[in-house]
């Protein structure tokens, strides 16, 4: 019985080899040595186009003030990791919402996105840096991530022939996709894709909020520059150890003490109890970047902190805004007990 099976496998292998050789001879006889490669490319393109409808973001001319602020901020960040690839990079601008109160600024190296910034209008007439981050994947407003999510959820299929309308929006701390497929509208977290449990009225209520322009970088303080970013390499998964849920919230976290709370291989959990869908929580904070003014005495300079948040700490969010909209928690350690944060 064993000998018979071995012979069958050998014959099957010989048959496959002959089939492959025959196919190779056929391609060679076509007169083009790259015919097989071209055939593969055209098949892949055809399948991709058939399975996933094209998704595009709309563009509009951005105000000169936004462009000046974006370029100045990009140049400052490009001085240190993880933003050094931003040197001499291009910029693309996309409006966030119909009122153009916010802008997605994509940092481009050729055709590849290598980072982003979100710039929002303030109630005083200026612009603020709502968030930013570097990388070639895992960034907010990824059309590739959105396509995969829509297919996985069965919202679009290979036989889809209807209409898709896509709009990029922004609520404080939360990038949002509004997508209408035929007559159905859904709102999707544009950072870590998931369907948001929002009605139309709920979405309008959330999206009309303006992020406060306090303890953030704005175009009105051009002398402020970033220090080197720190990433602890700690866990970026809030569900890896949920004991942080039993810990009291951390109070008055600022540039003065954040280095004591996020040491190498450590992280802080963030949540907005009962309203996590409004901020994309819970998620972990695994680092930070401080901004300081180059004017005046160093001891009198106020430090503005952006927290490295979410998967791999790629989203830098204003620490003050995080604390205004939710709570920070840390697993009990000797450090937090010494600081009086755990009882």
mmCIF file of C-alpha atoms in Angstrom, residues 16 43 51 107 151 157 175 249 263 284 289 328 332:
data_model
loop_
_atom_site.group_PDB
_atom_site.id
_atom_site.type_symbol
_atom_site.label_atom_id
_atom_site.label_comp_id
_atom_site.label_asym_id
_atom_site.label_seq_id
_atom_site.Cartn_x
_atom_site.Cartn_y
_atom_site.Cartn_z
ATOM 1 C CA UNK A 16 2.749 18.781 -12.912
ATOM 2 C CA UNK A 43 -4.986 39.412 -14.109
ATOM 3 C CA UNK A 51 -13.625 43.027 -6.295
ATOM 4 C CA UNK A 107 3.157 63.916 3.909
ATOM 5 C CA UNK A 151 -14.977 43.843 2.111
ATOM 6 C CA UNK A 157 -18.675 42.680 -2.768
ATOM 7 C CA UNK A 175 -10.837 60.664 12.611
ATOM 8 C CA UNK A 249 -7.288 57.711 37.145
ATOM 9 C CA UNK A 263 9.428 54.484 31.402
ATOM 10 C CA UNK A 284 -2.575 52.748 25.041
ATOM 11 C CA UNK A 289 6.844 64.398 22.375
ATOM 12 C CA UNK A 328 -5.549 57.954 32.043
ATOM 13 C CA UNK A 332 0.083 49.707 39.874
#
